XYZ file of N, CA and C in Angstrom:
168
model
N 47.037 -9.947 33.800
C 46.771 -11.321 33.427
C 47.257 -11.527 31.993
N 48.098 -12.515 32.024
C 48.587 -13.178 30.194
C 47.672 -13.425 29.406
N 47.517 -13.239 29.019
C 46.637 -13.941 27.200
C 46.193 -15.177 27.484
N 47.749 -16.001 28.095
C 47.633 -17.484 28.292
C 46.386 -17.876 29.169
N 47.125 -17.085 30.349
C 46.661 -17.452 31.570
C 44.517 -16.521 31.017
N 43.640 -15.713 30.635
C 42.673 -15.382 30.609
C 42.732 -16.402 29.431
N 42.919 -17.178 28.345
C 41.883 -18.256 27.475
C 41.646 -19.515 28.625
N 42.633 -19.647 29.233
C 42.846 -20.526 30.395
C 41.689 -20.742 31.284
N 41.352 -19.374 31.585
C 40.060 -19.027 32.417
C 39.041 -18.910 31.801
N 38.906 -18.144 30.772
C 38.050 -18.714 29.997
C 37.080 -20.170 29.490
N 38.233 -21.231 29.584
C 37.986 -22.220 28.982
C 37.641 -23.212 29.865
N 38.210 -22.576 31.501
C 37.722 -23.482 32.866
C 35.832 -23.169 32.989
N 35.820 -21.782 32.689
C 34.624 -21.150 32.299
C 33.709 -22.160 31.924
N 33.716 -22.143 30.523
C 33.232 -23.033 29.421
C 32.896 -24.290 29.989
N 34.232 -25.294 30.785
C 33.933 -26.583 31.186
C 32.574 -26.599 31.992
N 33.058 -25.385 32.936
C 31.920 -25.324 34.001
C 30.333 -24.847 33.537
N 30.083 -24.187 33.284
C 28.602 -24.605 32.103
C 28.346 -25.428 31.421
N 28.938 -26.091 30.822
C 29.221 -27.396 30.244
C 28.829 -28.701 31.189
N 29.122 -28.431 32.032
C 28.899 -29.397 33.467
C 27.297 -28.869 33.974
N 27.108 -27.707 34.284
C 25.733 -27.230 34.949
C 24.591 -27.754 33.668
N 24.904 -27.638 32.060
C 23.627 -27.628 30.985
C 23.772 -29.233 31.519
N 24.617 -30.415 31.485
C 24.383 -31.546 31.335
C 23.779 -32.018 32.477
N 24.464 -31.764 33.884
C 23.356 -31.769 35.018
C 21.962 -31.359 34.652
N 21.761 -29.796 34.468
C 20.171 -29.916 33.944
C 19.239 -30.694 32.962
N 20.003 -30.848 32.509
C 19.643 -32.092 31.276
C 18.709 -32.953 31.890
N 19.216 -33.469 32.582
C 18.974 -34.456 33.643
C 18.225 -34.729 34.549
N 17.618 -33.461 34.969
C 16.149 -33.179 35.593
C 15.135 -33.936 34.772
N 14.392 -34.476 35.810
C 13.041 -34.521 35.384
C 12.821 -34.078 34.167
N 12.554 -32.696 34.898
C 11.603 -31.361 34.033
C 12.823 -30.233 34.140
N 13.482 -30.197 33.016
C 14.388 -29.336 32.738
C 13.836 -28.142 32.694
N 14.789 -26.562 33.075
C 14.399 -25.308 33.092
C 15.081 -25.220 31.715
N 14.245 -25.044 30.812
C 14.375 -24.528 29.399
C 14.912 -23.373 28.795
N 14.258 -22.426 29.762
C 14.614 -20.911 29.854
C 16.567 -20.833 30.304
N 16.448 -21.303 31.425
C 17.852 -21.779 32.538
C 19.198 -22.378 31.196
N 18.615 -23.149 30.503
C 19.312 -24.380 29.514
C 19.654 -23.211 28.404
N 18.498 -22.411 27.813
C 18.869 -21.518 26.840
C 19.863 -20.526 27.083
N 19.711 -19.501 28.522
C 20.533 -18.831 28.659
C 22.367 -19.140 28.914
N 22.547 -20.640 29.937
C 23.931 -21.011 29.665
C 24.139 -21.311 28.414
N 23.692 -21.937 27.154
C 23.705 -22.380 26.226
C 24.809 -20.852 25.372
N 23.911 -19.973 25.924
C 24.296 -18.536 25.306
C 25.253 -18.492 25.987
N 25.766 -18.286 26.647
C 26.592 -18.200 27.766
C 27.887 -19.192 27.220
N 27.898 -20.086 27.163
C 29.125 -21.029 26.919
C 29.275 -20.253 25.126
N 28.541 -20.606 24.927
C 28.738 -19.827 23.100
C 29.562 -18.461 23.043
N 29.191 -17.747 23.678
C 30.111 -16.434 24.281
C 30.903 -16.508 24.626
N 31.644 -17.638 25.553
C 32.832 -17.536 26.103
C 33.883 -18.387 25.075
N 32.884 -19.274 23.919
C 34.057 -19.989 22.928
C 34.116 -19.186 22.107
N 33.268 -18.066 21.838
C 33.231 -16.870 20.655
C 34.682 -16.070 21.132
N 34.929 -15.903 21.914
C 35.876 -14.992 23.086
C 37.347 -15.859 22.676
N 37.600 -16.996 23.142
C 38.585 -18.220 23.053
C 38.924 -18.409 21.752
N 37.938 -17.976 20.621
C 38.214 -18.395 19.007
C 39.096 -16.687 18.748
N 38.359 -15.673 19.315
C 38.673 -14.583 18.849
C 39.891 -14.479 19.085
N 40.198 -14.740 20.958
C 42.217 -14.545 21.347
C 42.754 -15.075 20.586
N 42.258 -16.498 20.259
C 43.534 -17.478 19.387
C 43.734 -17.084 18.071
N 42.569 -16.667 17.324
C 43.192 -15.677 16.043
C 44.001 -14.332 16.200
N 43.589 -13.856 17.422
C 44.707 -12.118 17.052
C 46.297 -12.800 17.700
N 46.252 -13.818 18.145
C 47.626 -14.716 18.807
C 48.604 -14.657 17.818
């Protein structure tokens, strides 16, 4: 896999948690716990996306 092509995936990644925290949002009664861990989760994968594009 290219460099290109894994920030690529990466960043489809990202959208897609991005999409699941704002759906949960949206509950009623949001899972807090659920919200914290993607939260971590998307943060990790832009920590990842910042890191390729600097050794680029």
């Amino acid at each position: 896999m290219s460099l290109e092509t894994h920030v690529e995936s990466l960043n489809q990644k990202h959208a897609e948690i991005e999409d699941i925290i704002a759906r949960e949002e949206l509950r009623p009664h949001p899972d807090t716990m659920r919200l914290m861990e993607l939260k971590k989760q998307k943060l990790r994968l832009k920590e990842e996306m910042v890191r390729l594009s600097v050794r680029h």
